XYZ file of C-alpha atoms in Angstrom:
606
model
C 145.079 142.057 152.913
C 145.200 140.054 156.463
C 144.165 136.398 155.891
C 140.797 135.157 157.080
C 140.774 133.893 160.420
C 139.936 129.853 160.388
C 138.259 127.803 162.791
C 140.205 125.472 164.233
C 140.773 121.819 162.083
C 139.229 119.931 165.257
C 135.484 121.263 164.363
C 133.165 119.426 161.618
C 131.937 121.227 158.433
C 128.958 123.419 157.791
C 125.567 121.640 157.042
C 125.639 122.664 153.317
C 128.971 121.219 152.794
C 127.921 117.951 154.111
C 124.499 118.173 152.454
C 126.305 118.673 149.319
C 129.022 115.717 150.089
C 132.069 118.444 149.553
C 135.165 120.149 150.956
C 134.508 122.805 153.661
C 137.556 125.352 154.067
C 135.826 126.299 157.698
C 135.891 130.051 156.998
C 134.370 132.026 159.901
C 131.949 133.746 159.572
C 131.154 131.801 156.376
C 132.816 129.576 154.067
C 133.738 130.275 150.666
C 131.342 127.831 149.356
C 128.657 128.881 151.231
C 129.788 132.604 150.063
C 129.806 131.642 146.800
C 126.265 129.934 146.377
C 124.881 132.642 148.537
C 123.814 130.178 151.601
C 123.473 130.699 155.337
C 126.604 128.670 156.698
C 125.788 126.775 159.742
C 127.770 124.834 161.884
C 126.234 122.516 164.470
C 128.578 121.992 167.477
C 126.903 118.751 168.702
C 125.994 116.965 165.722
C 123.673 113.556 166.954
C 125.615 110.237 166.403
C 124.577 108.178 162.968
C 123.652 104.577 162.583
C 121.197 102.815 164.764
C 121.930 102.147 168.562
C 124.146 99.878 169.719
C 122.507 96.149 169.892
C 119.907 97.149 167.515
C 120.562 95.211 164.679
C 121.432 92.233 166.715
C 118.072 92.485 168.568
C 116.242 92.571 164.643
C 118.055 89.474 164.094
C 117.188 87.310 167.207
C 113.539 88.282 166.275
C 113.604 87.385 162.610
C 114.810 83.529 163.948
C 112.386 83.587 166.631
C 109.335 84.063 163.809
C 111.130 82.235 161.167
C 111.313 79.203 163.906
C 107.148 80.085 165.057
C 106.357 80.134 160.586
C 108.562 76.973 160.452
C 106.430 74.910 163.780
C 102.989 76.614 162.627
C 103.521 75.199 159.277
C 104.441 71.643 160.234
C 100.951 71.670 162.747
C 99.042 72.677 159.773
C 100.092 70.419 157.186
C 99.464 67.223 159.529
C 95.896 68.645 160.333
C 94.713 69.882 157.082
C 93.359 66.357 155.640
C 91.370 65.967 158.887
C 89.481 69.569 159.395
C 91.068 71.725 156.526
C 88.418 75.011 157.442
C 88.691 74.946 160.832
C 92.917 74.245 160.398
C 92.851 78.244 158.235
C 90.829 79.724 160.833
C 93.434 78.110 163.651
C 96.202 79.253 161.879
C 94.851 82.630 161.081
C 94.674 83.215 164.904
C 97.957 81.591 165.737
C 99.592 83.722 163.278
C 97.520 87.379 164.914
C 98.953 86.018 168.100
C 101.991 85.604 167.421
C 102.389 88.581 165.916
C 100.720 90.364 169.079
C 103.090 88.814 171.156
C 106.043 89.746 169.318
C 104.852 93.296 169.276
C 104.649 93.396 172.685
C 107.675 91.943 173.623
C 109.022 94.582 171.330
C 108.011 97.526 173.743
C 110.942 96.839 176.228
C 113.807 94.738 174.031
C 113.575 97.488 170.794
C 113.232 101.342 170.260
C 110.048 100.556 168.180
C 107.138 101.312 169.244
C 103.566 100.572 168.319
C 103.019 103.694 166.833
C 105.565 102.852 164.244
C 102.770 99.896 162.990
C 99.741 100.617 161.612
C 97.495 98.470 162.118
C 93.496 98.349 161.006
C 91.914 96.584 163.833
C 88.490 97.790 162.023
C 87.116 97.024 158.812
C 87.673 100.040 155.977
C 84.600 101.716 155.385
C 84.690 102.169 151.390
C 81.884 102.175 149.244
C 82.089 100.619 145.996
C 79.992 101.373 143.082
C 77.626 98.362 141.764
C 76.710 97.708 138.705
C 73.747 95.719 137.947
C 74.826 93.168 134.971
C 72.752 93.574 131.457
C 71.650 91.179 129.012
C 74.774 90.057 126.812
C 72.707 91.076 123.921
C 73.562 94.579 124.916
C 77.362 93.868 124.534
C 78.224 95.765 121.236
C 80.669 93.465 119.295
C 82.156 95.040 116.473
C 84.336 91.701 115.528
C 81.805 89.232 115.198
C 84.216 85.989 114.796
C 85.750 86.484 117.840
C 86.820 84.237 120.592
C 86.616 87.092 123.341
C 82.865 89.127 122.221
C 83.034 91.089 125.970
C 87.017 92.683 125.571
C 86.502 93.443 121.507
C 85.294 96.763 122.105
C 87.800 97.980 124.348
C 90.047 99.993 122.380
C 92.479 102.429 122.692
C 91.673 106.218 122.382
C 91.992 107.693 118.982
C 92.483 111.281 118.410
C 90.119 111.763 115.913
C 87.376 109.989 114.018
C 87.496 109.204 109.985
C 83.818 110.220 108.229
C 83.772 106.647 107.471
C 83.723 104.987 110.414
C 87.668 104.420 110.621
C 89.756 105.410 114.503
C 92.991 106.149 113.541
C 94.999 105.896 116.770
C 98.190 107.190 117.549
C 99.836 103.821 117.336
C 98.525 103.210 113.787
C 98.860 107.271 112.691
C 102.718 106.477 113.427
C 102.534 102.955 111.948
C 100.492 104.497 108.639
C 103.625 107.305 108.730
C 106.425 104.431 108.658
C 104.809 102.162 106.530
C 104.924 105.274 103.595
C 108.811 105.634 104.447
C 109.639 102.217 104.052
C 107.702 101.362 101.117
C 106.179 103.807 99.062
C 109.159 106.121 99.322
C 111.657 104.312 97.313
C 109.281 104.971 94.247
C 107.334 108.493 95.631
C 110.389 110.480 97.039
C 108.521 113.513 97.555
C 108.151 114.452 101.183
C 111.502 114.879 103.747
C 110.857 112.752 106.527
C 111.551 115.785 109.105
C 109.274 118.152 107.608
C 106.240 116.304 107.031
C 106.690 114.926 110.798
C 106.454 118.851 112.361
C 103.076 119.029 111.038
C 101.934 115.679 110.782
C 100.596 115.498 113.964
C 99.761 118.901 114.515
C 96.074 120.264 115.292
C 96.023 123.061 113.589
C 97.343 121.451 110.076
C 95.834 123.013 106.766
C 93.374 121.568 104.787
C 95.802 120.586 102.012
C 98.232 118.743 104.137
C 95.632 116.655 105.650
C 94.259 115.461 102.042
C 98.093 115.007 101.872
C 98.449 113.061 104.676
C 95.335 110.899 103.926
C 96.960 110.254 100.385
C 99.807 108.827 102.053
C 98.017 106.556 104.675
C 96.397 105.329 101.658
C 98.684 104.211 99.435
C 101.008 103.027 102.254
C 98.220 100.257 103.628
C 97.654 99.022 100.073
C 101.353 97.721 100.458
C 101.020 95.978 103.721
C 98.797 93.210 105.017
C 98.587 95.149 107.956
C 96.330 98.001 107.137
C 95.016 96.084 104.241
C 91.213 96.241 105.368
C 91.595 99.669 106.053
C 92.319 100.699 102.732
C 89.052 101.390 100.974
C 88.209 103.295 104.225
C 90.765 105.747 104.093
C 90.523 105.823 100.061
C 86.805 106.672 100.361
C 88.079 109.323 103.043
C 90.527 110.912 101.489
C 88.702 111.106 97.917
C 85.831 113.189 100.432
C 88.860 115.659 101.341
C 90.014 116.135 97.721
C 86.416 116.688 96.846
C 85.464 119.142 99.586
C 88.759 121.134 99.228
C 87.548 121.600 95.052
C 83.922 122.591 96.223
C 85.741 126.152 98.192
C 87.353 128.913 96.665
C 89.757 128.381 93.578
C 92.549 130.085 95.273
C 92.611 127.480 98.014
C 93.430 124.837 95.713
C 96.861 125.801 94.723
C 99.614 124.407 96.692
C 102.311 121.525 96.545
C 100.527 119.649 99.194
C 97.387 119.097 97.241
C 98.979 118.258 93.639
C 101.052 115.702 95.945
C 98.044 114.212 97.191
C 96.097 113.618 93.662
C 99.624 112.458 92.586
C 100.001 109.785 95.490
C 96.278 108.628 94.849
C 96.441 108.471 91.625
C 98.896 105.604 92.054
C 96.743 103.780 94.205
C 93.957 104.248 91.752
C 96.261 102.539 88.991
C 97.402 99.951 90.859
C 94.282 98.861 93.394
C 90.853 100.435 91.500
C 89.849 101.758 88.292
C 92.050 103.115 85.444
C 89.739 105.478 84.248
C 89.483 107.105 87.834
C 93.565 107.525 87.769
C 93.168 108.775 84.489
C 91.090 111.619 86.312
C 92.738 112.224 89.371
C 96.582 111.693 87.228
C 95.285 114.667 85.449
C 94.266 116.654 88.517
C 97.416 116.028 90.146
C 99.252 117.225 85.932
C 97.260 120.678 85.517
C 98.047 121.392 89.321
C 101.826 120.868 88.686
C 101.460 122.931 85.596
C 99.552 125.794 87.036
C 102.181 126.080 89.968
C 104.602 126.210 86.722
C 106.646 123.320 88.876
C 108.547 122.649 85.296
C 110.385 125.824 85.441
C 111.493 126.053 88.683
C 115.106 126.716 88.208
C 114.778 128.910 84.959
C 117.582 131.459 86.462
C 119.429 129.441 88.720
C 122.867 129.866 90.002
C 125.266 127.461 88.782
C 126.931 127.504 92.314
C 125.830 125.909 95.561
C 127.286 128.249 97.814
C 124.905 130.831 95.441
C 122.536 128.208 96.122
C 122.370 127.990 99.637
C 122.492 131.832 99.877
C 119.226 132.317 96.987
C 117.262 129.033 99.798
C 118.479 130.306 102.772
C 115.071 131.148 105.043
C 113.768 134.462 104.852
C 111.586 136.544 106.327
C 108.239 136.981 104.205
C 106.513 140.486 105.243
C 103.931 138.570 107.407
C 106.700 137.113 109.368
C 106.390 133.596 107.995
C 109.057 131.929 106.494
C 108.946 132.059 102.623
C 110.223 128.976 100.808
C 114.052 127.578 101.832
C 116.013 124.554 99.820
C 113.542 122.002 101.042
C 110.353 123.606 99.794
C 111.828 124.051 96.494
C 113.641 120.213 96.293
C 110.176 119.071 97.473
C 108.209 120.907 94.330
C 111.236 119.637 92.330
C 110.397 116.428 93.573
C 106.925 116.644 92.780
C 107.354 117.551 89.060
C 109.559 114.624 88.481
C 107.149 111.986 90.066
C 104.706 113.482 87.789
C 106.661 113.152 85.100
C 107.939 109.569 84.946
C 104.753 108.492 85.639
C 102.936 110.497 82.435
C 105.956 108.863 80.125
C 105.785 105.488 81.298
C 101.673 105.026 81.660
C 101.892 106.587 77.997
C 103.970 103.963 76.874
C 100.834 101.561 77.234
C 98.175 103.198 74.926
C 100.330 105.472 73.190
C 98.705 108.543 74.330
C 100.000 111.980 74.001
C 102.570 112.956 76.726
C 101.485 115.702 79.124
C 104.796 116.988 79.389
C 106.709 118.786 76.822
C 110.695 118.247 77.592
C 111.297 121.729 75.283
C 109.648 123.540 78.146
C 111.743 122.143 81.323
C 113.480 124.267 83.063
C 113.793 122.272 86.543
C 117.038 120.613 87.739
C 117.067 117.223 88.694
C 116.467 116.311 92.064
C 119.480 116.241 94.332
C 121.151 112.740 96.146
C 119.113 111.709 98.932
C 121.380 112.116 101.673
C 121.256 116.195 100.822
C 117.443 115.897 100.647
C 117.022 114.213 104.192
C 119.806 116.511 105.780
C 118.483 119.897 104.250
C 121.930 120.598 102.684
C 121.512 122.286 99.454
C 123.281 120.212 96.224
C 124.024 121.126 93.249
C 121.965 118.954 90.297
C 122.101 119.405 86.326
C 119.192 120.110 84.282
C 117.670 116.608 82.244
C 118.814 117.880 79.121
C 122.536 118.633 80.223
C 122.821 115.317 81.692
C 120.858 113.281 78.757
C 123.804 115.184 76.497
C 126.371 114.022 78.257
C 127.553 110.715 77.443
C 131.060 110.247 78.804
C 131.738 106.560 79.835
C 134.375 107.563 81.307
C 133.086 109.965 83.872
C 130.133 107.830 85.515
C 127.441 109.693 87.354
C 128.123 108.096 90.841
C 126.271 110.706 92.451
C 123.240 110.326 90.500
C 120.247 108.878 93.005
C 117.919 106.157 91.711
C 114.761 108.558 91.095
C 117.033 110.749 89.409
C 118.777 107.552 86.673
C 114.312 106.766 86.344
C 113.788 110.025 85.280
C 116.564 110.129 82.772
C 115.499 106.522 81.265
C 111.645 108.173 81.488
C 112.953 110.849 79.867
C 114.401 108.339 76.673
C 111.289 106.389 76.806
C 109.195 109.502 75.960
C 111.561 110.334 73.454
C 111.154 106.625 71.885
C 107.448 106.885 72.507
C 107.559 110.523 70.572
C 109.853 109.111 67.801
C 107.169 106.867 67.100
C 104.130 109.143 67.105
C 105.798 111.398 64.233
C 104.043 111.354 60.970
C 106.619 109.640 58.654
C 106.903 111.759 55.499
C 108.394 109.164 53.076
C 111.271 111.582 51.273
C 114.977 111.533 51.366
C 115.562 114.207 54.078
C 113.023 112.528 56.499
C 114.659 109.268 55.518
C 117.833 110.952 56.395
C 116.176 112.884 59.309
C 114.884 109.210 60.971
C 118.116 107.424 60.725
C 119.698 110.240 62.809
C 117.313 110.357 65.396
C 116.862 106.422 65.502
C 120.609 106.366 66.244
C 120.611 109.351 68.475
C 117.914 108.034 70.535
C 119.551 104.241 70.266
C 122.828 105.609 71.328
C 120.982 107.540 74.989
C 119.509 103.927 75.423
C 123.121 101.687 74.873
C 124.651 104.699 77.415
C 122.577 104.502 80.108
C 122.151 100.415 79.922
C 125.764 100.633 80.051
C 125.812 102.939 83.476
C 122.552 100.959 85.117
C 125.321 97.571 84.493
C 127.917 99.154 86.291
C 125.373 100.303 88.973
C 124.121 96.866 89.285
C 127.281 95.394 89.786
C 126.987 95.606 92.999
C 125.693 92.953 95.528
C 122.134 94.166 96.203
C 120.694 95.909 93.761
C 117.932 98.679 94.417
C 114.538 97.895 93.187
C 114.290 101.466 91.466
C 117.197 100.869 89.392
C 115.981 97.171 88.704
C 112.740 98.642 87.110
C 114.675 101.404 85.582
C 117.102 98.373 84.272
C 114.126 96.956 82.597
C 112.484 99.927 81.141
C 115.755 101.011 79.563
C 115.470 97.249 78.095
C 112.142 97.527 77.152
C 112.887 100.961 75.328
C 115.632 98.621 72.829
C 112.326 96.354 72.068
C 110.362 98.925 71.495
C 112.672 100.523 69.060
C 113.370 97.752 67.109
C 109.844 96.320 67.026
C 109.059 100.132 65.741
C 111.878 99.732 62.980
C 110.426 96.604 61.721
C 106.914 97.788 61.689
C 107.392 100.843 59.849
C 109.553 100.615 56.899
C 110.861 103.984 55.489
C 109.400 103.334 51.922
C 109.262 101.104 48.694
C 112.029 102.961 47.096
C 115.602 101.407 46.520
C 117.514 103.746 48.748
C 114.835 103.566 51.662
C 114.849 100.124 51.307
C 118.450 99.963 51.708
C 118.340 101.841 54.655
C 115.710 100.176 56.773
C 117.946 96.921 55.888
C 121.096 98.449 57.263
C 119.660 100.108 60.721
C 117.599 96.595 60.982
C 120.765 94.509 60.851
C 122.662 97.329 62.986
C 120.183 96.989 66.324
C 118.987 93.307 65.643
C 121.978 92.100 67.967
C 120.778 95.122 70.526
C 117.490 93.579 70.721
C 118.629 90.346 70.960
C 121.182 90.958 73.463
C 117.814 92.520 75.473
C 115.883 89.543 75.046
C 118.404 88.025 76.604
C 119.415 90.218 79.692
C 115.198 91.222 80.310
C 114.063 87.597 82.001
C 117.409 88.105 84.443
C 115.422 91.514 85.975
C 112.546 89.907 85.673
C 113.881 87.004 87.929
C 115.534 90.125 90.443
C 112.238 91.699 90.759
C 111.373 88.357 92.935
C 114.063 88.948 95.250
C 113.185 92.454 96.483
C 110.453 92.923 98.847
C 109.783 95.822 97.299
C 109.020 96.639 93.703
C 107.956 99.134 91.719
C 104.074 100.270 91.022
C 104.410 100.518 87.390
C 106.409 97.364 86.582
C 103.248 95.141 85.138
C 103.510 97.969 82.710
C 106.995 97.221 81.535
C 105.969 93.416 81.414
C 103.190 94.181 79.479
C 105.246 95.761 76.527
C 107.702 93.034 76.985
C 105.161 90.327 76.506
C 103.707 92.462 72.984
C 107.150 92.303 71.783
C 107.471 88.432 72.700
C 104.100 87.971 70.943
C 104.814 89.930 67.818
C 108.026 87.745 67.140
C 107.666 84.179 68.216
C 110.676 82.197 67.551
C 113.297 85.105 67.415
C 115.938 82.901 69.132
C 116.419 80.516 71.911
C 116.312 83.501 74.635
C 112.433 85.177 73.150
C 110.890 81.505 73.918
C 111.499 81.424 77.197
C 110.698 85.239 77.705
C 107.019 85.081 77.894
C 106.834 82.085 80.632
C 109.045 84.566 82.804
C 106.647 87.578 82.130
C 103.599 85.767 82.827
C 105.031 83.820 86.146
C 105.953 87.675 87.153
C 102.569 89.023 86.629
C 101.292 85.678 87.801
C 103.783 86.337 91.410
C 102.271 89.996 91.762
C 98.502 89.671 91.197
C 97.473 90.249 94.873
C 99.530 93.187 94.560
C 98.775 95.040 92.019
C 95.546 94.829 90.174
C 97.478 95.920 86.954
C 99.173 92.604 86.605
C 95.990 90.154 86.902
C 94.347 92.834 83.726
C 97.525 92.335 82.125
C 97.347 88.688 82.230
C 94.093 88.653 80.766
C 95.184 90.838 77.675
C 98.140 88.795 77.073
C 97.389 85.054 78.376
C 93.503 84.943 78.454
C 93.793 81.018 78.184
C 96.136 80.664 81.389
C 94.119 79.646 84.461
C 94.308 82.101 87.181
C 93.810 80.492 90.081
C 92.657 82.910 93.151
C 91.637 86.047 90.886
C 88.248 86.239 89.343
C 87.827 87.061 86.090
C 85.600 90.035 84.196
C 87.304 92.899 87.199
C 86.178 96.484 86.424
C 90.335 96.933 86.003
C 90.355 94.398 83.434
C 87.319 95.885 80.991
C 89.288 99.416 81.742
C 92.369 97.583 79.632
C 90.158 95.861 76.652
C 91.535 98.975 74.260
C 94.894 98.874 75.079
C 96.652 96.246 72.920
């Protein structure tokens, strides 16, 4: 093939190589890069010189001293002046300046290649009409912030989306605020909702009716843990209690989904902790026969053992609408769900004693999986409660075990403390028998997982979950003995004998609680966040405190620490001022009055 004829070195490249700043090979009729992006290739055989003409930019800079010599002189003139005539001295210098200016664009015509044209100048006044607005009476000015400094800029706000029934603009800034302020806070204790989910339809239009209850439920319990939204509150609690209700008013089979047990569930704990216990008592068990209609504790009832089997059984599929039925993070999420509903029906049980919702015979849910896996949508594989209650090998730690998951296990002992105690005590020798081995049994759970929460909090900060779940794992020991003491198996020798022996064997167990409970109660004071339910835990502590005054050294000083605790937390959670009144009536609580709606609610409960 005969080579392609080239032009010769001495002529300049085509316009498209220069445009494009690159190497022209010269090929005639076209270049190869021109060839290859499909472009005409043209070559200009007198290309114009660059650069301005020769003497220009000396010429600019004779004239820039020339008027910087003029501003310097005009100055001078006017400063001597100004003291004698200063109004007539600006209208002088105003027409010194236009004629010197003139000049110099004159002179410009022969010494410069610019030309007048290149100015423009507005030798007549702009002709633009602008609007006038006759000024009202400043009565008219609506001022929705009385107390302020500024009453005519306080009603300038910034555009909200959309408009709350009760009066409250949620704007994007505080819709993305409201959406942080859950994640940061309430997360750590409600770990329900993956961040990257709930933001692809948080701010969409279209959003169901269920996930905007959701949503609302959220927004509300997020403000009541920041100063922030913290007049907003009862705003978006009356608003989202209108959703819940208008949702219940439709067709039964709307009610039914994740979303809507989640939001019940997230306002019942704002209910418990900011307004009336006997309105969490309703919406708890909204949010409980939800979970167990969706049969949420039986989830997992023939799961895979595997997580490659796992990921295959979640992978997304293709439902026979075309929507996508439920992958790994649907299911983790109703996991989720059940186990926040769970901890929170055994430790509010705890209080009054009442019968547990759910029956641990009937779970067949695994525990929810480390958090990383949750926020990266990487399925895990998790244990059911009961394999990992049975398993008490100290030397095997459960490093991978999350913080929700170690307060569901010591939940889980809790209920089973709270059900050893609700038994009917048939005073025989086999129950005799039968109540030593499940006294142990259940004391040998709580020594376990006290042991495992140590070596957890060995570490240099400490989570606030496993702080409270610290504590209610201590609690549990005082609430075992105190139940030993208090119920004696009998006025027979041999039952006799045997409430001696198990009361000398976990005496030193309690003891050693007393001791390690006012150290957690000293670490809650150090996190910024804490749990909802820890008043509750305090509460029990201070009954056992009461019961046995002057157990050793360690019991005195435990009920100053619980009441400076609930003292500490009173304007954040409206459990601890009721709690203080149960326990310390006589104390003076300064900032909080007394005879609350909360605190009748509570009246019943020691």
């Amino acid at each position: 093939m005969a080579a392609e004829p080239r032009r010769p070195q001495l002529r300049i490249a085509c316009e498209e190589c220069r445009r494009k700043r690159i190497r022209c090979d010269r090929g005639i009729p076209q270049c190869m890069p021109c060839a290859t992006a499909g472009k005409t290739c043209v070559v200009r055989e007198n290309c114009p010189r660059r650069g301005p003409k020769k003497g220009y930019l000396k010429t600019l800079q004779n004239k820039i001293e020339d008027l910087q010599t003029r501003l310097n002189e005009q100055k001078a003139s006017t400063t001597d002046t100004r003291a004698c005539s200063p109004a007539q001295d600006d209208v002088n210098s105003d027409n010194d300046i236009s004629s010197s200016m003139d000049l110099e664009i004159q002179s410009s015509d022969t010494a410069t290649p610019i030309t007048l044209s290149d100015y423009q100048l507005w030798t007549q006044p702009m002709d633009i009409q602008f609007p006038m607005m006759q000024p009202g009476s400043w009565d008219n000015v609506e001022n929705p912030f009385p107390g302020s400094d500024f009453p005519a800029l306080d009603h300038i706000q910034e555009p909200s989306p959309f408009v709350m029934g009760v009066g409250l603009h949620i704007t994007p800034m505080m819709h993305n605020d409201l959406d942080q302020l859950y994640f940061d806070r309430a997360y750590m204790f409600a770990p329900i909702l993956q961040a990257h989910r709930y933001r692809s339809w948080s701010k969409h239009p279209n959003k169901s009716k269920q996930q905007n209850c959701l949503q609302h439920a959220m927004w509300t319990l997020a403000s009541s843990l920041s100063s922030q939204f913290h007049l907003s509150v009862r705003q978006l609690y009356a608003e989202t209690r209108q959703l819940l209700h208008a949702i219940e008013s439709e067709e039964p089979s709307n009610q039914i989904s994740v979303e809507l047990a989640q939001a019940w569930l997230l306002l019942a704990i704002y209910e418990l902790t900011c307004e009336d216990y006997h309105r969490w008592m309703m919406s708890a068990g909204r949010a409980f026969r939800l979970i167990q209609m969706m049969r949420l504790y039986e989830l997992d009832v023939n799961q895979a053992s595997s997580t490659v089997q796992a990921q295959e059984q979640y992978s997304p599929q293709l439902g026979p609408m075309g929507q996508i039925q439920d992958d790994w993070i649907d299911v983790e999420t109703k996991r989720r769900t059940f186990w926040l509903a769970y901890t929170i029906d055994r430790f509010t049980s705890m209080v009054d004693g009442l019968h547990m919702f759910f029956d641990d015979r009937m779970i067949r849910t695994l525990l929810p999986a480390p958090e990383a896996s949750f926020a990266s949508g990487r399925p895990a594989e998790t244990g059911f409660l009961a394999d990992v209650v049975r398993d008490v090998d100290l030397e095997r730690p459960e490093d991978d075990l999350s913080s929700f998951t170690e307060t569901i296990i010591v939940a889980h002992i809790c209920g089973r403390v709270l059900e050893h105690k609700q038994r009917p005590l048939v005073r025989t020798r086999d129950t005799s028998v039968e109540f030593s081995r499940r006294h142990r049994c259940i004391n040998t759970l709580l020594a376990h997982r006290i042991t495992m929460l140590r070596m957890h909090a060995s570490v240099e900060h400490l989570d606030p979950v496993l702080t409270f779940t610290a504590l209610a794992a201590q609690i549990s020991v005082l609430t075992l003995y105190d139940f030993l003491e208090s119920e004696p198996l009998g006025t027979k020798a041999q039952a006799t004998q045997l409430t001696n022996a198990l009361h000398a064997e976990y005496q030193r167990q309690a003891l050693d609680a007393v001791a390690d409970i006012p150290r957690l109660v000293v670490s809650l004071d150090q996190h910024f966040q804490t749990h909802p339910l820890t008043p509750i835990l305090l509460l029990l502590g201070a009954r056992f405190a009461q019961s046995h005054p002057g157990l050793n050294d360690a019991s005195n000083k435990l009920m100053p620490c619980i009441v400076t605790a609930l003292q500490s937390s009173i304007d954040l959670n409206r459990l601890s001022h009721s709690f203080l009144q149960l326990i310390a009536p006589q104390n003076d609580l300064s900032g909080v009055s007394p005879g609350s709606n909360q605190e009748k609610n509570f009246t019943g409960l020691v």
